[in-house]
Coordinates of C-alpha atoms and ligand atoms in Angstrom, one line a residue:
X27 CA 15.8 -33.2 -13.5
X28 CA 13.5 -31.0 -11.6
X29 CA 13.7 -27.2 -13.0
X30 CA 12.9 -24.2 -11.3
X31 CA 10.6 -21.3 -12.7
X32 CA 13.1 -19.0 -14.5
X33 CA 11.4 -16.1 -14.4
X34 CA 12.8 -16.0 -10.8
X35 CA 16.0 -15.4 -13.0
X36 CA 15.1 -12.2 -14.8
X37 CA 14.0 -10.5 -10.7
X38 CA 16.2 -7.5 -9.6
X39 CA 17.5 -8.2 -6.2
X40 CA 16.2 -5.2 -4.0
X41 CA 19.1 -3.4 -3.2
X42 CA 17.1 -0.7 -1.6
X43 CA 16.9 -1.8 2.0
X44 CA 20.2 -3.9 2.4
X45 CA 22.1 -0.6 0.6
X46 CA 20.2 1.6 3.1
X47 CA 21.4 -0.6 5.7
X48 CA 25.2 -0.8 4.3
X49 CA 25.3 2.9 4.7
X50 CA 23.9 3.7 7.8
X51 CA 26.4 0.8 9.3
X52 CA 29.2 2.5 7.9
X53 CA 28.4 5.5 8.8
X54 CA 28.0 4.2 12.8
X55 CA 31.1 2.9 12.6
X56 CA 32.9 5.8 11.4
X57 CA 30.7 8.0 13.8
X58 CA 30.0 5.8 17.2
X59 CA 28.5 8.5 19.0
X60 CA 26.5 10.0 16.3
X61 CA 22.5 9.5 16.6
X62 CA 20.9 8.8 13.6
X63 CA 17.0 9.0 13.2
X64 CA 15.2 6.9 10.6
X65 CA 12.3 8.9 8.4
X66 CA 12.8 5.9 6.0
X67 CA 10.9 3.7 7.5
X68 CA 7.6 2.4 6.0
X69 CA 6.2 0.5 9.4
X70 CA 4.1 2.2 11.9
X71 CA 5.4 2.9 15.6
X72 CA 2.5 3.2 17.4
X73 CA 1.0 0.2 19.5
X74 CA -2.5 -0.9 18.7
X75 CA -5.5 1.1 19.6
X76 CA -6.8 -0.2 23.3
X77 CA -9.8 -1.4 21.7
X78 CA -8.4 -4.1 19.5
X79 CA -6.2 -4.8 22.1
X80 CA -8.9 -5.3 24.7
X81 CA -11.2 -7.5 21.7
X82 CA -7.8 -9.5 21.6
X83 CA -7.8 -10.6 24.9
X84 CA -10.9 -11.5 24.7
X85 CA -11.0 -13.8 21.9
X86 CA -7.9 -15.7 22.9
X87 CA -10.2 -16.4 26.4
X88 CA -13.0 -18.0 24.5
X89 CA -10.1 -20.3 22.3
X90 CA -9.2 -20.9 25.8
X91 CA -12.6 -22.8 26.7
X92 CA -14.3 -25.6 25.2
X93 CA -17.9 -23.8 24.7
X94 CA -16.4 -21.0 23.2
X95 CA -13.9 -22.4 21.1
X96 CA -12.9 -22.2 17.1
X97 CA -11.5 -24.3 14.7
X98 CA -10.8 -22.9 10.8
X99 CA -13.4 -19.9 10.0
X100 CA -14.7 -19.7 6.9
X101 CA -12.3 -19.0 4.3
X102 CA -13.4 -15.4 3.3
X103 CA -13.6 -14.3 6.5
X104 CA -16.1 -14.2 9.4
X105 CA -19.3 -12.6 8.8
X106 CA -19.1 -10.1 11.6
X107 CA -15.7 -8.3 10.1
X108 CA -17.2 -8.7 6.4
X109 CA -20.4 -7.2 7.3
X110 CA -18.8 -4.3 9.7
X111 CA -16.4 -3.4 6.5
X112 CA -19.2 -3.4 3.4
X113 CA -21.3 -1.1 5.9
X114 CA -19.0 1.0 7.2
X115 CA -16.3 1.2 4.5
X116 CA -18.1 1.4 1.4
X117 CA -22.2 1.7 2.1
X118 CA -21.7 4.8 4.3
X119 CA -20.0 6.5 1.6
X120 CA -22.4 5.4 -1.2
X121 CA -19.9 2.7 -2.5
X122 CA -22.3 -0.3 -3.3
X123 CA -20.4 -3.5 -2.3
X124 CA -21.4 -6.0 -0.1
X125 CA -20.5 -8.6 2.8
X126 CA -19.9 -11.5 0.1
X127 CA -17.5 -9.7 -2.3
X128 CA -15.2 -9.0 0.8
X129 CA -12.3 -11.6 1.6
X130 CA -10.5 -10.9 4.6
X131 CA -6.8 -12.1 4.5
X132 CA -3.4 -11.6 5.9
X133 CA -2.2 -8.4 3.9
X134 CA -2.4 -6.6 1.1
X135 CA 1.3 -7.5 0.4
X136 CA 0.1 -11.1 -0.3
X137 CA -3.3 -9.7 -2.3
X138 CA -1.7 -7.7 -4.9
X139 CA 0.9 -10.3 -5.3
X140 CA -1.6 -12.9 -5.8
X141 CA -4.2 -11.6 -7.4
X142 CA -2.7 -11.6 -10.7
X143 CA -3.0 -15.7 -11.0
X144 CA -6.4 -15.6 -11.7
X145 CA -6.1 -13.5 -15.1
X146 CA -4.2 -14.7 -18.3
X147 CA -0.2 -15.8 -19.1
X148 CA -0.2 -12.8 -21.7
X149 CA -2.5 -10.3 -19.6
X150 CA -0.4 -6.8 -21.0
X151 CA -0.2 -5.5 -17.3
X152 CA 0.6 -1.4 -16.5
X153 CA 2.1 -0.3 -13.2
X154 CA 3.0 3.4 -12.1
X155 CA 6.7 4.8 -12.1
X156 CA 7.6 5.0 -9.4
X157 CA 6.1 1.9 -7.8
X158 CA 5.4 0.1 -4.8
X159 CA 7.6 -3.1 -6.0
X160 CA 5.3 -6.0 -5.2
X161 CA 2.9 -5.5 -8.5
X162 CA 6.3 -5.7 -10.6
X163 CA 8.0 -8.2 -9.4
X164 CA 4.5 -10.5 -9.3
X165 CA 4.5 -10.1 -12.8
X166 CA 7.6 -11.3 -13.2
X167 CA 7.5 -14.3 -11.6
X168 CA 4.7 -15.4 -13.3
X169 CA 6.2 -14.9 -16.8
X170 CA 4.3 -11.9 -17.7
X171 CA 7.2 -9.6 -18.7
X172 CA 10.8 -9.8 -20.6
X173 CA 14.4 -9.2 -18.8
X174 CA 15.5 -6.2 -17.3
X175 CA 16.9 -3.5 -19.3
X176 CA 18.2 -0.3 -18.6
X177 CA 15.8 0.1 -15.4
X178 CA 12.6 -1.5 -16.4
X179 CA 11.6 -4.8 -17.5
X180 CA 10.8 -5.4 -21.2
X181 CA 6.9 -5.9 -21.9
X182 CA 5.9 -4.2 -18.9
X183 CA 3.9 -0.8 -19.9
X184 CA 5.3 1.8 -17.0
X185 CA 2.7 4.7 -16.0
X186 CA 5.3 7.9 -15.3
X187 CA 4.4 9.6 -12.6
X188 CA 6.0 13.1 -12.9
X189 CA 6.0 16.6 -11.0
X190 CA 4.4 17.4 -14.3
X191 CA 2.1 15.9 -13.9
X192 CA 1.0 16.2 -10.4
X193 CA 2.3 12.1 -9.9
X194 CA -1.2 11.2 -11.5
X195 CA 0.3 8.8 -14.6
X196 CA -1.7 9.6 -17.8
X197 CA -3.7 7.0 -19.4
X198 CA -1.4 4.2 -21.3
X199 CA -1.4 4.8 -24.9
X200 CA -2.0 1.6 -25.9
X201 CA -4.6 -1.5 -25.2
X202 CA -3.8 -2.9 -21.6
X203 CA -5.6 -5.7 -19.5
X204 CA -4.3 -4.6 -16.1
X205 CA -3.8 -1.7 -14.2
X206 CA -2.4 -1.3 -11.3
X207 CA -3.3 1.6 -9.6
X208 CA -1.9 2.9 -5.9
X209 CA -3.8 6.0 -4.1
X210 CA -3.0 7.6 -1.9
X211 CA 0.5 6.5 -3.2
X212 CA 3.5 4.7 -2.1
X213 CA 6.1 6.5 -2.4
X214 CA 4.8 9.8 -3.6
X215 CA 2.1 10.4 -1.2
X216 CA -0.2 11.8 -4.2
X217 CA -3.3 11.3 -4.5
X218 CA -6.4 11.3 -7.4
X219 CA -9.3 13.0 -7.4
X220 CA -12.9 11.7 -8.3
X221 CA -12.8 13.6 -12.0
X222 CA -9.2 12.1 -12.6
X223 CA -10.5 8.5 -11.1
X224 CA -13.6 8.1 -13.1
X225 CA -11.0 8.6 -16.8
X226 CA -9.7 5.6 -15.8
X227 CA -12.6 3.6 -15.1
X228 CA -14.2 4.8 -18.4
X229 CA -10.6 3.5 -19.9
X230 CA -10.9 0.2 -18.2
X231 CA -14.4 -0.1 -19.4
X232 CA -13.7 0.8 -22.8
X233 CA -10.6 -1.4 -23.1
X234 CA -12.3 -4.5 -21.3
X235 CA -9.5 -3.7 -18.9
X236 CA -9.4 -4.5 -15.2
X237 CA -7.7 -1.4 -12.4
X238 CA -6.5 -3.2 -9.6
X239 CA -6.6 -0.5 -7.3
X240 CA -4.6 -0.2 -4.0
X241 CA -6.0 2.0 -1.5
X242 CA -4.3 0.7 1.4
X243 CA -3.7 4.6 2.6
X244 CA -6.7 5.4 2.5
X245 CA -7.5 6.6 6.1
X246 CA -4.9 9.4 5.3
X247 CA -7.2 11.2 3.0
X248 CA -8.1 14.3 5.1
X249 CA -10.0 16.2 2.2
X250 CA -13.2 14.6 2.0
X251 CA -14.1 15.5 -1.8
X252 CA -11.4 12.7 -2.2
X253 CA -12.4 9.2 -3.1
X254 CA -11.5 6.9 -0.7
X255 CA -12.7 3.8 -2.5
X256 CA -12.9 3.0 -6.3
X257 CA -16.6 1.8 -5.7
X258 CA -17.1 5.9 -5.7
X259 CA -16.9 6.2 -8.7
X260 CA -19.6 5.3 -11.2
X261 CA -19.2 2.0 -13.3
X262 CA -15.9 0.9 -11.0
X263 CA -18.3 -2.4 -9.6
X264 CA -17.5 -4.0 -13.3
X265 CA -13.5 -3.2 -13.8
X266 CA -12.5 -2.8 -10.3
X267 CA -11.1 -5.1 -7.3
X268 CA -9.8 -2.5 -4.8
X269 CA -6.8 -3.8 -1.9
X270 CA -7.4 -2.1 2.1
X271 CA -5.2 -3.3 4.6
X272 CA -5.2 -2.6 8.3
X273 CA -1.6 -2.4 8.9
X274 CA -1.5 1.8 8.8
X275 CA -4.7 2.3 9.4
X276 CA -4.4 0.6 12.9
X277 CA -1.3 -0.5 13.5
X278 CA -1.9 -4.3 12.6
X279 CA 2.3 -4.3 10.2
X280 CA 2.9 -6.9 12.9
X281 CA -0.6 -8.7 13.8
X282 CA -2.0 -8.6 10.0
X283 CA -5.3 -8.4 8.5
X284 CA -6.2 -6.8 5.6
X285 CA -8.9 -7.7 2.9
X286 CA -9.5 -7.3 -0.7
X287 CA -12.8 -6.5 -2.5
X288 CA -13.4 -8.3 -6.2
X289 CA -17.6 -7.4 -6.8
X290 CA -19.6 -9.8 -7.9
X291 CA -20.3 -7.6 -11.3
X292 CA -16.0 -7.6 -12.6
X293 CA -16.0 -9.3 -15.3
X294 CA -13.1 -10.9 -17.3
X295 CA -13.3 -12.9 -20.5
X296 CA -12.2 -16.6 -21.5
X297 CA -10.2 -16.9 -25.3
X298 CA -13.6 -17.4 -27.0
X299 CA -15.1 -13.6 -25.4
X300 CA -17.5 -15.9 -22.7
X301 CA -17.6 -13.7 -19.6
X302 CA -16.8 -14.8 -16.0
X303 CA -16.9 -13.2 -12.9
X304 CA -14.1 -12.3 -11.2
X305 CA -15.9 -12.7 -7.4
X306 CA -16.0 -16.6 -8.2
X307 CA -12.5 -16.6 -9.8
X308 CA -11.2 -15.6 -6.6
X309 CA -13.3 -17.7 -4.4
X310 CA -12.0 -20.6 -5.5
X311 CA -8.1 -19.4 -5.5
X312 CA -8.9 -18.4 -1.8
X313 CA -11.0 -21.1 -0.9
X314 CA -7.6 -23.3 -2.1
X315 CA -4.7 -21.8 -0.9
X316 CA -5.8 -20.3 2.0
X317 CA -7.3 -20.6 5.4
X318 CA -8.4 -16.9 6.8
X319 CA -6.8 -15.1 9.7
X320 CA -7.0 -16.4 13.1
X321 CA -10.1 -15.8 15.2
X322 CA -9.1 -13.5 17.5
X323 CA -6.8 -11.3 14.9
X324 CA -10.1 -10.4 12.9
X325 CA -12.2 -9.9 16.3
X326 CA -9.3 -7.0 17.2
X327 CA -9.7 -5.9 13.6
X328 CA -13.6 -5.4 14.0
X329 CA -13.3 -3.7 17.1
X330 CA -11.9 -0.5 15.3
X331 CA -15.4 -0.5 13.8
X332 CA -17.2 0.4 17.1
X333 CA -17.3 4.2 18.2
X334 CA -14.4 4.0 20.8
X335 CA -12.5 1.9 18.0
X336 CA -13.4 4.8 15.1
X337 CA -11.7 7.4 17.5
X338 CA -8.7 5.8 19.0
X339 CA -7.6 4.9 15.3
X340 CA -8.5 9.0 14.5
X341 CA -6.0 9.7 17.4
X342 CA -3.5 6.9 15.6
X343 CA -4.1 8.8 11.9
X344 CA -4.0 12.5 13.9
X345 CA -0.7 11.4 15.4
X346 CA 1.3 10.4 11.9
X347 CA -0.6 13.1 10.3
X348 CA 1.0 15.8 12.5
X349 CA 4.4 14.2 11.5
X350 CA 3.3 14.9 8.0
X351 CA 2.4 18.6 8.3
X352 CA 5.6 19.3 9.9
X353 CA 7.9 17.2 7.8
X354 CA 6.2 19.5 4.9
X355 CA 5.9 22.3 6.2
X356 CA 10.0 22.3 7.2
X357 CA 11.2 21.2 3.6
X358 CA 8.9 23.8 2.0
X359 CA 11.0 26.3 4.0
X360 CA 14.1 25.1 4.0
X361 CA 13.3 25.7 -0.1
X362 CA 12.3 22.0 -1.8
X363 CA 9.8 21.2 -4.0
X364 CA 7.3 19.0 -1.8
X365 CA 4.5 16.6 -2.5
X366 CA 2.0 13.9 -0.6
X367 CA 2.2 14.1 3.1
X368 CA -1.5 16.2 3.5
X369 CA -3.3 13.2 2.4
X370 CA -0.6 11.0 3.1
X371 CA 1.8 9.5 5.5
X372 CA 4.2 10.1 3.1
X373 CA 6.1 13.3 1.3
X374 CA 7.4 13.5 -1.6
X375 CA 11.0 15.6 -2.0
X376 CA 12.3 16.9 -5.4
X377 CA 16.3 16.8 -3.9
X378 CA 17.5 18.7 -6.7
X379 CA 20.3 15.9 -6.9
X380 CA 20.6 12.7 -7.0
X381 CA 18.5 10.3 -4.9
X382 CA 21.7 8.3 -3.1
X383 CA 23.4 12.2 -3.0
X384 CA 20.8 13.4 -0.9
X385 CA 20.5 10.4 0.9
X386 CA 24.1 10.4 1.7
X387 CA 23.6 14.1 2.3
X388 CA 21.2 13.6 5.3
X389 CA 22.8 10.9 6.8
X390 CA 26.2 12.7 6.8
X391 CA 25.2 16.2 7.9
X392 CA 22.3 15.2 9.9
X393 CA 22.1 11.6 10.9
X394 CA 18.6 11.2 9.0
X395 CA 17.9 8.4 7.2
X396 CA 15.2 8.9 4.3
X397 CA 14.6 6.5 1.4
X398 CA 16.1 7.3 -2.1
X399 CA 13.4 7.7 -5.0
X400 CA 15.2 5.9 -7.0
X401 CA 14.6 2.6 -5.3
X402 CA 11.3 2.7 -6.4
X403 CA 11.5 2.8 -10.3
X404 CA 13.0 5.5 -12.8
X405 CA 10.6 8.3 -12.2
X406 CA 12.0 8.5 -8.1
X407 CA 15.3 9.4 -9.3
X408 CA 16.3 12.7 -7.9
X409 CA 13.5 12.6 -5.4
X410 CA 14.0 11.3 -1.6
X411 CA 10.9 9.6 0.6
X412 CA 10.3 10.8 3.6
X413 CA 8.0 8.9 6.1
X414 CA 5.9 10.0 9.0
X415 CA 5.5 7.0 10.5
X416 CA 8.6 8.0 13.1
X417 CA 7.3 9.4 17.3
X418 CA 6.7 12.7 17.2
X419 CA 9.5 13.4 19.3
X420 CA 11.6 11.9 16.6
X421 CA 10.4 13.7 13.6
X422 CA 11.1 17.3 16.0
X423 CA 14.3 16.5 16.4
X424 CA 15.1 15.0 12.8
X425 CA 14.0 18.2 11.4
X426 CA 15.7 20.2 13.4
X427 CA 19.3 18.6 12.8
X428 CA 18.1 18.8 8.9
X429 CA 17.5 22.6 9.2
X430 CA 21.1 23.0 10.9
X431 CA 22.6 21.5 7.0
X432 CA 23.5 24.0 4.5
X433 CA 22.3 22.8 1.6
Ligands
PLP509 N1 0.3 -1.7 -0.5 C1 1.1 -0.6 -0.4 C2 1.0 0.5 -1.3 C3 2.0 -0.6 0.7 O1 2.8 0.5 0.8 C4 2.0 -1.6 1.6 C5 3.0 -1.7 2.7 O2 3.9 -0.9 2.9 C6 1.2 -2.7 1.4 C7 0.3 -2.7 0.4 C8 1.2 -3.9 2.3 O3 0.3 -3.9 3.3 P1 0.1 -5.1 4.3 O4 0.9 -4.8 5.5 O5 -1.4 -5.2 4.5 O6 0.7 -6.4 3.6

């Protein structure tokens, strides 16, 4: 009798989206000629910068003739994106990693879901409150944590991320092996600053612990004393693999590439303390299980690399940024308590309620849809997301329907 893997069992269903999408069908139906604007939404709307579109069409041409042709790429990647991304990425801003600790792949949802099969059964992993769900749920699957009671699963070491303190979790107070760090973040738009960074690599250091460190926001950061990468900060190359993703950065939620950087010098250790790095641990899971991105996917990717591609995808950040500033700058006044959104595509409200109240709220008296806090771990409750991913257009008019609500 073939059995199935029963951690599967002890997953939440994500009620999140399908509850958002009950709600906003019932309240169509009940209100047919209502509008209703969506600042709940995590994907981009903007098309792809010309340039990627242009090194696009120019790759599928040379798949097109015989001379020119590709079959698989090397697994990591071609050379010409790995080489762009370790220069331009992390050389120019004094981050020492290099081509060959660089593996291009199809997202950063499928890297920080995967990358936990190359450490231990009974690693003691720590993930922030609230949370982008993927590192949890990961964990999960692979046995890593206990059922789920009262809002958390048992064995899992949550990092709360508080209006106290600034959404920057403290250090864990006891010995971890994992640590799954998001900034800027998803949901809270917060984000860490070199000083606050570097007490968690010393931790990791100290605790022979690895940060697994998800910076897939990072073009958002528009205050420049802000580390972008990990590899910033001093000691990070031996307790760090850091997650980028194209998908916000350029528009790529629906073309995908993204890669995921594991240095040569991370170490982690076998059950009799021998050391092994984490670059070749990797290698060989990728070089198994997977076969790159298509050709002409990580030629449109490179092209944001070249001067025309840096500005077009400054224009795409300017846009969503604007969004931002507003969305913030309209909550402020209407009187909330706001975070994220200045580094970040996403703002952070304190409702003063009740995540689905507020939610409910907005969608009633204003036909905005926003995505309740709460979905994303204990610490969301009473908070709302707001995203800035929405046109411009959009966002103008969103706010001004919210304004028009008496709270
Ligand atoms: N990491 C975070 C924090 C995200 O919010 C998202 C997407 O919403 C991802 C990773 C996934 O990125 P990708 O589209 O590259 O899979």
């Amino acid at each position: 009798m073939v059995r199935i893997n029963e951690h599967y069992l002890k997953l939440q269903a994500s009620y999140l989206f399908s509850d958002i999408a009950k709600r906003i069908s019932a309240f169509q139906k009940a209100h047919p000629d209502r509008e209703i604007i969506r600042l709940g939404i995590g994907d981009v709307t903007r098309p792809l910068p010309y340039v990627c579109i242009e090194a696009f069409h120019r790759a599928v041409d040379e798949m097109a003739r015989e001379s020119t042709f590709r079959g698989y790429g090397p697994e990591q990647g071609y050379a010409f994106l790995r080489e762009k991304i370790a220069a331009q990425d992390f050389q120019a801003r004094g981050a020492d990693i290099s081509a060959d600790e660089i593996f291009v792949s199809d997202g950063a949802k499928c890297d920080t879901g995967n990358i936990q099969e190359i450490f231990a059964a009974d690693a003691k992993i720590a993930v922030p409150d609230p949370v982008y769900p993927v590192y949890a749920d990961t964990n999960v699957m692979a046995g890593r944590t206990g059922v789920f009671a009262d809002g958390r699963y048992e064995n899992l070491v949550y990092m709360d991320s508080t209006k106290e303190n600034g959404f920057v979790p403290s250090l864990p107070q006891q010995p971890v092996d994992l640590i799954y760090l998001c900034f800027p973040n998803n949901p809270t738009g917060a984000t860490i600053t070199k000083a606050q960074l570097k007490t968690w690599v010393d931790f990791a250091r100290e605790n022979k612990a690895v940060i697994l460190f998800d910076a897939a926001y990072e073009r958002f950061i528009q205050d420049d004393s802000l580390p972008r990468s990990i590899y910033e900060i001093e000691g990070a190359r031996e307790v760090a693999i850091e997650f980028r993703s194209f998908s916000k950065t350029a528009g790529f939620t629906g073309t995908r590439c993204a890669y995921t950087v594991v240095p040569e010098t991370c170490m982690a250790y076998d059950s009799s303390g021998g050391k092994h790095s984490l670059r070749n641990l990797w290698n060989r899971r990728h070089t198994t299980k997977f076969n790159s991105v298509s050709y002409p996917v990580q030629r449109a990717a490179e092209a944001i690399y070249s001067d025309e591609g840096k500005a077009q995808v400054q224009d795409l950040i300017d846009y969503y940024m604007k969004n931002a500033a507003v969305i913030r700058e309209e909550m402020t006044a209407l009187g909330f308590d706001v975070a994220g959104g200045e580094n970040a595509p996403y703002i952070w409200v304190d409702g003063k309620t009740d995540s689905w109240k507020f939610f409910d709220m907005l969608l009633e008296k204003a036909g905005v849809v926003c995505t309740p806090g709460a979905g994303f771990g204990k610490c969301g409750e009473g908070f709302i997301r707001i995203s800035a991913f929405n046109t411009f257009e959009n966002v103008r008019k969103a706010l001004k329907k919210i304004r028009e609500v008496k709270f």
